[in-house]
PDB file of C-alpha atoms in Angstrom:
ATOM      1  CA  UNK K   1      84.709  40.893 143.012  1.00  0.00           C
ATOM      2  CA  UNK K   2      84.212  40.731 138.901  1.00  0.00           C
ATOM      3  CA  UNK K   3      86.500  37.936 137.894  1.00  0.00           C
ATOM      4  CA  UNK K   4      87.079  37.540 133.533  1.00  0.00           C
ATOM      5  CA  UNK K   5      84.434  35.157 133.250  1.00  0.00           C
ATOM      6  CA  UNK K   6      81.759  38.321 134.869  1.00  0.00           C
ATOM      7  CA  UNK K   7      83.019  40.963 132.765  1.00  0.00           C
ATOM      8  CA  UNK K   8      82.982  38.969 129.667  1.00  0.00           C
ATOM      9  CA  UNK K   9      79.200  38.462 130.225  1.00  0.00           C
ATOM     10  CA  UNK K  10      78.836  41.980 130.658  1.00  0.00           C
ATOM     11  CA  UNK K  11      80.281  42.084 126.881  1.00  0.00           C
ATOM     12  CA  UNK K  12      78.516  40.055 125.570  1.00  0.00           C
ATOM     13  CA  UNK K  13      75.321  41.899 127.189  1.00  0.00           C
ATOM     14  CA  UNK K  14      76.502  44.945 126.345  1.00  0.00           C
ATOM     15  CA  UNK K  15      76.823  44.429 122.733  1.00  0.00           C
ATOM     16  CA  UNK K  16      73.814  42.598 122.270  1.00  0.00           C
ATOM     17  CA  UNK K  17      71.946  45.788 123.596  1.00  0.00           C
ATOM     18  CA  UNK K  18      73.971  48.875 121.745  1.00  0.00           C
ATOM     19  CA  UNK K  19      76.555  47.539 119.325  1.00  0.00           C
ATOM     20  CA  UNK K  20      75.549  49.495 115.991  1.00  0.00           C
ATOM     21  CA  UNK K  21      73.848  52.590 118.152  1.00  0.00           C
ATOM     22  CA  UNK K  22      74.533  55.803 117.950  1.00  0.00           C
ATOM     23  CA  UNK K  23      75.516  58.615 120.842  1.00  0.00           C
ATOM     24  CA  UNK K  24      73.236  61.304 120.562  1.00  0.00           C
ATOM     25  CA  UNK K  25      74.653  63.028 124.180  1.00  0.00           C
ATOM     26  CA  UNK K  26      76.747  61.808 126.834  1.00  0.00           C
ATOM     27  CA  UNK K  27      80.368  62.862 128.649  1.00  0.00           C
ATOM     28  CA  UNK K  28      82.949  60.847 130.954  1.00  0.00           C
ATOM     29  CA  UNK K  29      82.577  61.917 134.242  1.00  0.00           C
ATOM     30  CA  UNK K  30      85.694  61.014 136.003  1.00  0.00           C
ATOM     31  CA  UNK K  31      89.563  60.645 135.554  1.00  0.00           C
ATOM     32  CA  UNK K  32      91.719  62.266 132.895  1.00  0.00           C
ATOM     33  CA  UNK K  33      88.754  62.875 130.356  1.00  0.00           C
ATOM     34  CA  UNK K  34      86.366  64.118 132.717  1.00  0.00           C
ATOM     35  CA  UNK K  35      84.165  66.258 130.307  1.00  0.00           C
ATOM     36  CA  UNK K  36      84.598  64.368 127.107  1.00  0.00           C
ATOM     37  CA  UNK K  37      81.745  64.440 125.174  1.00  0.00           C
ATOM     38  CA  UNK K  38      80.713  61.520 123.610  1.00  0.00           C
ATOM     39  CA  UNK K  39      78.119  62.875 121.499  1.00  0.00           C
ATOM     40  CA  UNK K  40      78.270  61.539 117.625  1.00  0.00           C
ATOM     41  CA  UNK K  41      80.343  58.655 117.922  1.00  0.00           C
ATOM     42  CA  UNK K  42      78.564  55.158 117.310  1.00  0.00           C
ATOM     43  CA  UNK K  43      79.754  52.007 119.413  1.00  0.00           C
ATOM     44  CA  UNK K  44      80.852  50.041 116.842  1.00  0.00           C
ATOM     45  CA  UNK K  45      82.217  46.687 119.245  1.00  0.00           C
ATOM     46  CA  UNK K  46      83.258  45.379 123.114  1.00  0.00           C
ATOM     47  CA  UNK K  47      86.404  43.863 123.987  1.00  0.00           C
ATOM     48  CA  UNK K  48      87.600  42.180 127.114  1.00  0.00           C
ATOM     49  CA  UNK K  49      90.903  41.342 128.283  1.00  0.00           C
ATOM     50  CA  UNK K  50      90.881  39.928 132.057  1.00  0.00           C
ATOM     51  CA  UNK K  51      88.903  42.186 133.832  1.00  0.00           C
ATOM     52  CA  UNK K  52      89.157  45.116 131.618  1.00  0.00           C
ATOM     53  CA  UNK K  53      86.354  46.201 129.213  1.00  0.00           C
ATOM     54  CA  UNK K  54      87.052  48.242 126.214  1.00  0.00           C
ATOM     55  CA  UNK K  55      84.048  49.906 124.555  1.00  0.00           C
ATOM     56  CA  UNK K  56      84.862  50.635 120.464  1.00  0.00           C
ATOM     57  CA  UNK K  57      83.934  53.490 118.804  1.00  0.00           C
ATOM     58  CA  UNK K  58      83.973  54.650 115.354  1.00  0.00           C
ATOM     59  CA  UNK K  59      85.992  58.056 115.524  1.00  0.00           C
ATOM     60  CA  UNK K  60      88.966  55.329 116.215  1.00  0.00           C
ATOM     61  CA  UNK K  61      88.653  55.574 120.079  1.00  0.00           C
ATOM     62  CA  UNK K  62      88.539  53.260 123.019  1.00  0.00           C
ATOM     63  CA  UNK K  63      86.708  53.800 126.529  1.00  0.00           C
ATOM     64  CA  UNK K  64      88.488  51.818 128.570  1.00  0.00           C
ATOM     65  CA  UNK K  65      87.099  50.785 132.025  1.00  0.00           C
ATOM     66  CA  UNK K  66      87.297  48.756 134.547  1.00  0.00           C
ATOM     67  CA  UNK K  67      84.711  47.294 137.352  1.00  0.00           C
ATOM     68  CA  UNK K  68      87.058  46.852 140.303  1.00  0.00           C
ATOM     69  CA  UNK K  69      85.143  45.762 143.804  1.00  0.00           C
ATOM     70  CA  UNK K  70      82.539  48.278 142.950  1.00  0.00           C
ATOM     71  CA  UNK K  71      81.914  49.164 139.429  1.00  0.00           C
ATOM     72  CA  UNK K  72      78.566  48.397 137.375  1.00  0.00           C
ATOM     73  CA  UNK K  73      76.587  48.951 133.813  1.00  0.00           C
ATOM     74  CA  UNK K  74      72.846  49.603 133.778  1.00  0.00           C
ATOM     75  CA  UNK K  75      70.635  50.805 130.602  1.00  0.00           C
ATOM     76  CA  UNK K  76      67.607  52.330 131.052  1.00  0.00           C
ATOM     77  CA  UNK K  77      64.635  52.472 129.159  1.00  0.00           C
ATOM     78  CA  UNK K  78      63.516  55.441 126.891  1.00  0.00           C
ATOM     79  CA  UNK K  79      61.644  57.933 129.249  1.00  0.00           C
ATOM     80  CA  UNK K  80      63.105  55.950 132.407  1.00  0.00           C
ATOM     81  CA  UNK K  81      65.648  57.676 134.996  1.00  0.00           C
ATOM     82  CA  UNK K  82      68.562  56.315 137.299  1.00  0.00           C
ATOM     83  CA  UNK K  83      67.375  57.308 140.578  1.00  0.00           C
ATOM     84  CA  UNK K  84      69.063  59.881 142.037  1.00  0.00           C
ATOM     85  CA  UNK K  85      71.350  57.948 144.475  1.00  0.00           C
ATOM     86  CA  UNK K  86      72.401  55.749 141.363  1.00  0.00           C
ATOM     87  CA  UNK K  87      72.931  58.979 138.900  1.00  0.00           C
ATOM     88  CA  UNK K  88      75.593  60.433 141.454  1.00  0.00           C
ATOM     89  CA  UNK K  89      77.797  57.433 141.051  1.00  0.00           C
ATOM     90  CA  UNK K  90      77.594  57.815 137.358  1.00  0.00           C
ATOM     91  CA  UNK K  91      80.973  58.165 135.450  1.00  0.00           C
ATOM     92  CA  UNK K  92      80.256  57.675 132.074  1.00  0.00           C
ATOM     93  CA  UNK K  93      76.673  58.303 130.809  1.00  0.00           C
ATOM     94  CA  UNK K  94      75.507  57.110 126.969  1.00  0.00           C
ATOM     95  CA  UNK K  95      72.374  58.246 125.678  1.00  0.00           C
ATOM     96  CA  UNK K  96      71.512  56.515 122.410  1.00  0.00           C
ATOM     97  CA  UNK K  97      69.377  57.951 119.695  1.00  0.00           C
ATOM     98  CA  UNK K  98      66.576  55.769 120.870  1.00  0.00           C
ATOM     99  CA  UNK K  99      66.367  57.197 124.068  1.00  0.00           C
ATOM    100  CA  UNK K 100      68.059  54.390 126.189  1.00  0.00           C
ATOM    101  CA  UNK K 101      70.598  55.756 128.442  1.00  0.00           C
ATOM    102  CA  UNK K 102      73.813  53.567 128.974  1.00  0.00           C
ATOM    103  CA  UNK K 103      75.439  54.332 132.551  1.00  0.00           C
ATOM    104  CA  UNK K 104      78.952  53.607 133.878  1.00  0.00           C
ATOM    105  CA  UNK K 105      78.434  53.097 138.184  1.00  0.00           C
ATOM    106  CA  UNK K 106      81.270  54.288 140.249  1.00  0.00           C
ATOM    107  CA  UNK K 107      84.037  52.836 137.780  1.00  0.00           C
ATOM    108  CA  UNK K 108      87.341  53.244 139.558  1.00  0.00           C
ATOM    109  CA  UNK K 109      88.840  53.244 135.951  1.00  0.00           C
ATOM    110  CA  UNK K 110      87.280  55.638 133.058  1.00  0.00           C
ATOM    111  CA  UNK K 111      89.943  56.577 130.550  1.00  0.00           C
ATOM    112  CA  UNK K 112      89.243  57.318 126.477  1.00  0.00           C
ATOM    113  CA  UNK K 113      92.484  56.283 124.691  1.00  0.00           C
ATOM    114  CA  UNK K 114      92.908  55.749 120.399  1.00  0.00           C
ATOM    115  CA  UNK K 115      91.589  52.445 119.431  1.00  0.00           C
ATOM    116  CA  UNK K 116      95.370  51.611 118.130  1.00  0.00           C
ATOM    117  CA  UNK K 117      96.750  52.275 121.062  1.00  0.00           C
ATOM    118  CA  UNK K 118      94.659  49.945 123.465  1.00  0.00           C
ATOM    119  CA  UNK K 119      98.087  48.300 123.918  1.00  0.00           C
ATOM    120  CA  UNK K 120      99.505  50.862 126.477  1.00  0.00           C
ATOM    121  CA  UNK K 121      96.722  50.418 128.950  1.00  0.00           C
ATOM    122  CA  UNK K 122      95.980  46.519 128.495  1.00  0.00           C
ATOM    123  CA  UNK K 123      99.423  45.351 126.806  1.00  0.00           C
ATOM    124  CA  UNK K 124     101.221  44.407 131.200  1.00  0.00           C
ATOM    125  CA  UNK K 125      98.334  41.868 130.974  1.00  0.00           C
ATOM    126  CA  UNK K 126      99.012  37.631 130.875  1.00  0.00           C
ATOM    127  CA  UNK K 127      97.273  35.530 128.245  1.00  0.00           C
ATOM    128  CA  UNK K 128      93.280  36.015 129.072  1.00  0.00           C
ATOM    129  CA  UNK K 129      91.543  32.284 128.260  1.00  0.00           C
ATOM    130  CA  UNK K 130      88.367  33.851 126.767  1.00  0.00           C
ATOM    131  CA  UNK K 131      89.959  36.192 124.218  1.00  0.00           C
ATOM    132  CA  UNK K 132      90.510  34.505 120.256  1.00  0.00           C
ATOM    133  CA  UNK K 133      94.461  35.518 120.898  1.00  0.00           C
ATOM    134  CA  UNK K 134      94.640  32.837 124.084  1.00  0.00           C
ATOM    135  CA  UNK K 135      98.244  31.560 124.365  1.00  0.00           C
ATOM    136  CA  UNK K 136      98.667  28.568 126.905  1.00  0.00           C
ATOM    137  CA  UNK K 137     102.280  28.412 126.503  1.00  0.00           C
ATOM    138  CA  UNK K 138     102.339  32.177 127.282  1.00  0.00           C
ATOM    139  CA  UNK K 139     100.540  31.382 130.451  1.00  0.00           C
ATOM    140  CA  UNK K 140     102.710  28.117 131.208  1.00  0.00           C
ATOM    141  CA  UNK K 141     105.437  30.325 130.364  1.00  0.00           C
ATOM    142  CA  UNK K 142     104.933  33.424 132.969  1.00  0.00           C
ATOM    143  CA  UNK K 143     103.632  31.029 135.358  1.00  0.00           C
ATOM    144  CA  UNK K 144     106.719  29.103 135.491  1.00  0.00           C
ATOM    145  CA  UNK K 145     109.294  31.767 135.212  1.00  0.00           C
ATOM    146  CA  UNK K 146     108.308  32.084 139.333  1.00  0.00           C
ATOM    147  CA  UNK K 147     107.662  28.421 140.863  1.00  0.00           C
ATOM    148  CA  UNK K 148     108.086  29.415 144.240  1.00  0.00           C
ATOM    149  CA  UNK K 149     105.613  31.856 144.266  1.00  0.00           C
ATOM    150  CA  UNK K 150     102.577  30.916 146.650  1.00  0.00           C
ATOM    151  CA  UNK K 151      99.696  29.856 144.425  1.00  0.00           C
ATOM    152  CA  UNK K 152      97.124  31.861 145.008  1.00  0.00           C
ATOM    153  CA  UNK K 153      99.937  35.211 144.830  1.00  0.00           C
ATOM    154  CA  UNK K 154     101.110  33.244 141.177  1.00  0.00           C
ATOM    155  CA  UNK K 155      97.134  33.094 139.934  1.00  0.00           C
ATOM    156  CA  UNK K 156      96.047  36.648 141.035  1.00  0.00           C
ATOM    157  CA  UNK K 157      98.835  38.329 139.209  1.00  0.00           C
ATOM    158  CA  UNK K 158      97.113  39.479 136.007  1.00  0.00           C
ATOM    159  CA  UNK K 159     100.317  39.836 134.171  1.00  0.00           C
ATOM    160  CA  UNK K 160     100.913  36.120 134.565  1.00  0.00           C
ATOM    161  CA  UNK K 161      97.450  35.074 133.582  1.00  0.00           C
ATOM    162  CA  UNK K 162      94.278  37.019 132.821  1.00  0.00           C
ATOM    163  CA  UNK K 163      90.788  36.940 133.894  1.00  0.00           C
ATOM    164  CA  UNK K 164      91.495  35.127 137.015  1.00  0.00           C
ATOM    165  CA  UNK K 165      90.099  36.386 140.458  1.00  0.00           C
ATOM    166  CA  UNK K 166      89.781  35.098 144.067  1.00  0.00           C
ATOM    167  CA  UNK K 167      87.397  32.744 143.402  1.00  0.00           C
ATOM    168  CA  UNK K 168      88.577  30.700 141.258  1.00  0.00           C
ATOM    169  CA  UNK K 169      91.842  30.591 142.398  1.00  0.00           C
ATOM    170  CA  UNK K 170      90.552  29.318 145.742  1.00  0.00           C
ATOM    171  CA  UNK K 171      88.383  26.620 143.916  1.00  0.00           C
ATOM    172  CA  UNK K 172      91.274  25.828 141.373  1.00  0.00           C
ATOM    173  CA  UNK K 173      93.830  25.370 144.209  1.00  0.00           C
ATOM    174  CA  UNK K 174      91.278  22.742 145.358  1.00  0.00           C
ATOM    175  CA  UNK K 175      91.000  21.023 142.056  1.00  0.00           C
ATOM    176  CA  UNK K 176      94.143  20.344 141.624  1.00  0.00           C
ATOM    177  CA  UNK K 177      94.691  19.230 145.278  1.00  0.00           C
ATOM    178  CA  UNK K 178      97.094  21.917 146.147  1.00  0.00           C
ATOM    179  CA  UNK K 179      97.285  24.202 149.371  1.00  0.00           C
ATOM    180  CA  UNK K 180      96.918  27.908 148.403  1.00  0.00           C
ATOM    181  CA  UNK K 181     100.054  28.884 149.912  1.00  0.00           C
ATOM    182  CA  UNK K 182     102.792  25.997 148.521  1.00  0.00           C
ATOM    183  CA  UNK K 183     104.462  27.224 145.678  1.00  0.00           C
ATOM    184  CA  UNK K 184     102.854  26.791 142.538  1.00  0.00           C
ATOM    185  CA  UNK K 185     105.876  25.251 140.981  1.00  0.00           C
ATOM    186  CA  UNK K 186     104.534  22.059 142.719  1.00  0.00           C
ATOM    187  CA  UNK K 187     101.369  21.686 140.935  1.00  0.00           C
ATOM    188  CA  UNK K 188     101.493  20.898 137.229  1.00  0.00           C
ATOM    189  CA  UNK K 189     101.360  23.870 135.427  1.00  0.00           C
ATOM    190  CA  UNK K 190     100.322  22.333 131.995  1.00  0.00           C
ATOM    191  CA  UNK K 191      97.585  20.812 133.977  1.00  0.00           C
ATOM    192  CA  UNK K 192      96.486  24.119 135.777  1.00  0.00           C
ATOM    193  CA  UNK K 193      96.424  26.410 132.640  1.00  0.00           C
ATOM    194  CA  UNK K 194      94.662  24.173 130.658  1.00  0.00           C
ATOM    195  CA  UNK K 195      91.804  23.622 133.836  1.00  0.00           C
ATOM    196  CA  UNK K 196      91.478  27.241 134.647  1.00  0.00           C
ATOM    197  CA  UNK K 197      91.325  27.939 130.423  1.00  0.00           C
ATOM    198  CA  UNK K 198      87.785  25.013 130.598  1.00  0.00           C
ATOM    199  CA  UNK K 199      86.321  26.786 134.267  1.00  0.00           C
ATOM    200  CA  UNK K 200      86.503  30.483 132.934  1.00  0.00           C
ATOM    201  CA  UNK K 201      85.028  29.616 129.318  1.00  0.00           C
ATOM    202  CA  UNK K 202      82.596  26.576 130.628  1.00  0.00           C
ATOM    203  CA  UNK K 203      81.815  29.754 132.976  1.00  0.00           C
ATOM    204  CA  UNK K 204      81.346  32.806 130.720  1.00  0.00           C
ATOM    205  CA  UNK K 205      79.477  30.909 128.128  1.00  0.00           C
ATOM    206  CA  UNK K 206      77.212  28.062 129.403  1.00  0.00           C
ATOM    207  CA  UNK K 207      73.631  28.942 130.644  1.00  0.00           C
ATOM    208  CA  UNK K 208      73.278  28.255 134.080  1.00  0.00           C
ATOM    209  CA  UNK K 209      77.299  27.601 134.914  1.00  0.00           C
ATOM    210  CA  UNK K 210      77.993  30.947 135.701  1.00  0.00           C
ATOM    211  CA  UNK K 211      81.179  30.102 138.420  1.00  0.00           C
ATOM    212  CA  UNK K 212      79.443  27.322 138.974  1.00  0.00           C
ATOM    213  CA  UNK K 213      82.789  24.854 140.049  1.00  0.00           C
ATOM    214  CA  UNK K 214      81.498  21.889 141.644  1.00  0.00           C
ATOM    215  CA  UNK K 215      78.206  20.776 138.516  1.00  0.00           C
ATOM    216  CA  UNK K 216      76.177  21.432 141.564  1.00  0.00           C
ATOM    217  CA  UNK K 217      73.975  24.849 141.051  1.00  0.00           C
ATOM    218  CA  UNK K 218      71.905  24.318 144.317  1.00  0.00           C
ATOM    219  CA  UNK K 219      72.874  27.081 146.916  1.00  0.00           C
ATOM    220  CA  UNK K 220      75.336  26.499 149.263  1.00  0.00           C
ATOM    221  CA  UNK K 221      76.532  23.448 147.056  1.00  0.00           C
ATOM    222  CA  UNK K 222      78.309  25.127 143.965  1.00  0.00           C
ATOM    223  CA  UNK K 223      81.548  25.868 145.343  1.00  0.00           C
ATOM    224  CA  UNK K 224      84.286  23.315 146.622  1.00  0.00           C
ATOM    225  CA  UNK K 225      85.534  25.559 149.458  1.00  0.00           C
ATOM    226  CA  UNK K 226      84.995  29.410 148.332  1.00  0.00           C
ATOM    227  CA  UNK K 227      82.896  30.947 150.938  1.00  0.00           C
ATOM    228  CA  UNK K 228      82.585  28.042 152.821  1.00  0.00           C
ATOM    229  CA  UNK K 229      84.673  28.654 155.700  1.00  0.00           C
ATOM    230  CA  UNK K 230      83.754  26.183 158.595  1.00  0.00           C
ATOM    231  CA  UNK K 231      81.531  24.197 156.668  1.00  0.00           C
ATOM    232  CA  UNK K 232      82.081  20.267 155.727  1.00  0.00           C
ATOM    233  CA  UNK K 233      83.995  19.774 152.725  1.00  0.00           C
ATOM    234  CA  UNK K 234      82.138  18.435 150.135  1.00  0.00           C
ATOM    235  CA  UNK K 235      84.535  16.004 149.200  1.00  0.00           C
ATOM    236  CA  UNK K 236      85.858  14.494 152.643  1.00  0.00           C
ATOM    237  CA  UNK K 237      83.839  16.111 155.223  1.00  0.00           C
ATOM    238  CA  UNK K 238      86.808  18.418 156.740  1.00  0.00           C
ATOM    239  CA  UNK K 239      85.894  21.941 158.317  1.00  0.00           C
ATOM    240  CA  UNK K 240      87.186  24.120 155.438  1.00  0.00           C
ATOM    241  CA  UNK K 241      89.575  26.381 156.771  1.00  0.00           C
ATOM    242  CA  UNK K 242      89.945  30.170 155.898  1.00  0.00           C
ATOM    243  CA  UNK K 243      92.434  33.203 156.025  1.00  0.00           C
ATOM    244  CA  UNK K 244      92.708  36.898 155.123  1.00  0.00           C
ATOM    245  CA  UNK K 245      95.469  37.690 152.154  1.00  0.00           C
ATOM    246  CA  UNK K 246      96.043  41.045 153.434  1.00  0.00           C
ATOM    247  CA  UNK K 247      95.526  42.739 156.619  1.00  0.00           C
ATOM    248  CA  UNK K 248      92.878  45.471 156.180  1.00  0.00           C
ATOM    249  CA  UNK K 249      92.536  44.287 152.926  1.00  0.00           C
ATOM    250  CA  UNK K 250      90.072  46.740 150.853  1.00  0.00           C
ATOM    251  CA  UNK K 251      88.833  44.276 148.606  1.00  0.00           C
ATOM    252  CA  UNK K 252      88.497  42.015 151.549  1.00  0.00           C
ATOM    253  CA  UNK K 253      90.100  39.029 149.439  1.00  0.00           C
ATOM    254  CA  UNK K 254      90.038  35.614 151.609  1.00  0.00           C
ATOM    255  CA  UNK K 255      91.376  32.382 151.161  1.00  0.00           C
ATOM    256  CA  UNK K 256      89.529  29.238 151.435  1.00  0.00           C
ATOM    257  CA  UNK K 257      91.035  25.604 151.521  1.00  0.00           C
ATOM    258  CA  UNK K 258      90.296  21.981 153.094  1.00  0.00           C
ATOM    259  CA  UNK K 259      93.112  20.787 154.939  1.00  0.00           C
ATOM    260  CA  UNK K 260      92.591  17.200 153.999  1.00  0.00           C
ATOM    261  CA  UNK K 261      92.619  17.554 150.493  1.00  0.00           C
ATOM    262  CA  UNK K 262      94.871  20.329 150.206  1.00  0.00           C
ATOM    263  CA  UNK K 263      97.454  19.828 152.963  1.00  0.00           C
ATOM    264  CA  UNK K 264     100.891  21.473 152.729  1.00  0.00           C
ATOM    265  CA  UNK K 265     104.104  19.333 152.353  1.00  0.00           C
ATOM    266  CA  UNK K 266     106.300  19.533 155.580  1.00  0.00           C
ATOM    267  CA  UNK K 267     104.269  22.636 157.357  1.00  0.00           C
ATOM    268  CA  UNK K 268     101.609  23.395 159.708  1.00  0.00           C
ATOM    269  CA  UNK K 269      98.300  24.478 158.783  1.00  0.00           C
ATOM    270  CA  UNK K 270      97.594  27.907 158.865  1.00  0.00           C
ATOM    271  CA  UNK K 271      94.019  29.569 159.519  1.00  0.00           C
ATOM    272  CA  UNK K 272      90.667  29.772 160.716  1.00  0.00           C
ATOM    273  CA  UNK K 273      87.835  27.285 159.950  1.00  0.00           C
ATOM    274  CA  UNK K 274      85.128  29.856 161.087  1.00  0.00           C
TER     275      UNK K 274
END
């Protein structure tokens, strides 16, 4: 699933390719504005806050979108085409006065709101570490207002933090030695902001580090316990245990953790390690 760090690439990718271009054609294709035309208006910036991206136009309006499980961007090339499998998931389509086409991929989220009022659809979010208008003690704050909240439930709660997804939550329970299900007043909270703040930027804006938690890019070696259900830990040599969050979860979320290294004060272990 796109965590901050992924959809703040796709910003920065974005704007590198079309900021300054003009909309020669082009329409939303799904939710409230299905129909819009988007012809005339020039992209003027990106934004991100958590997972959200807002695209900036000139006419004072917002696209504001959102990847989901599913969700992708794709530009083609002047003369190109999607192919046809790929142009019936499209629900926002861009072409540029250069030709290019920009194309929204089965986005759960389309919606066109007034630049000035980006507030009412990204305003419930927590502090997001990647945006200029970061505020720790925000985080520290929201976090801590619920202590006995399981960690991992605390860290996926986008009001309480943005930008954070299930991996690293899993791999930030690990670093700070905690089990994903004791309460995350137990940890130190300073301490945890300030860690996830370094993975999600070190992340998002260092070549090669792309969720990369463990300095180790080699496959199969750059994750503590994320995905590694079953396998040695890489610190002590533990199976690594796993669990579902949700029954019939549809974003299949799962829950990693090394028993040895993250045991549980005063309870039994809980899960799978295959």
């Amino acid at each position: 699933m796109p965590e901050g760090d992924s959809v703040y690439r796709l910003r920065e990718r974005l704007d590198a390719a079309t900021r300054g271009a003009r909309v020669s054609d082009g329409e939303l294709r799904s939710g409230h504005d299905a129909g819009t035309s988007l012809a005339g208006r020039t992209i003027e910036s990106y934004a991100t806050h958590g997972k959200h991206l807002l695209t900036r136009f000139d006419d004072g309006s917002t696209l504001h979108t959102h990847l989901r499980m599913q969700g992708s961007w794709t530009i083609t090339r002047a003369g190109r085409s999607l192919p046809s499998t790929a142009r019936e998931k499209a629900r926002v389509r861009l072409r540029l006065d250069d030709g290019r086409e920009v194309w929204g991929l089965d986005l759960p989220v389309v919606e066109l709101v007034p630049t000035a009022r980006e507030h009412d659809v990204i305003g419930h979010l927590g502090p997001d570490p990647l945006r200029e208008d970061w505020d720790a003690a925000e985080a520290m704050r929201r976090l801590s207002a619920r202590g006995d909240r399981p960690f991992v439930a605390a860290l996926l709660d986008q009001t309480r933090i943005a930008g954070l997804g299930n991996l690293w939550v899993n791999e930030l329970a690990f670093l700070r030695g905690i089990h994903p299900f004791a309460p995350i007043g137990t940890t130190d909270i300073d301490a945890l902001v300030a860690l996830a703040a370094r993975c999600l930027r070190i992340s998002a804006t260092v070549p090669g580090m792309y969720q990369v938690t463990t300095g180790d890019r080699r496959k199969g070696s750059s994750h503590w316990v994320a995905g590694r259900a079953g396998r040695p830990c890489l610190r002590c040599g533990t199976r690594v245990r796993v669990r579902d969050e949700v029954a019939n979860d549809p974003e299949q979320r799962r829950t990693w953790w090394c028993p040895r290294c993250q045991s549980i004060p005063g309870g039994a272990d809980v899960g799978t390690p295959e």
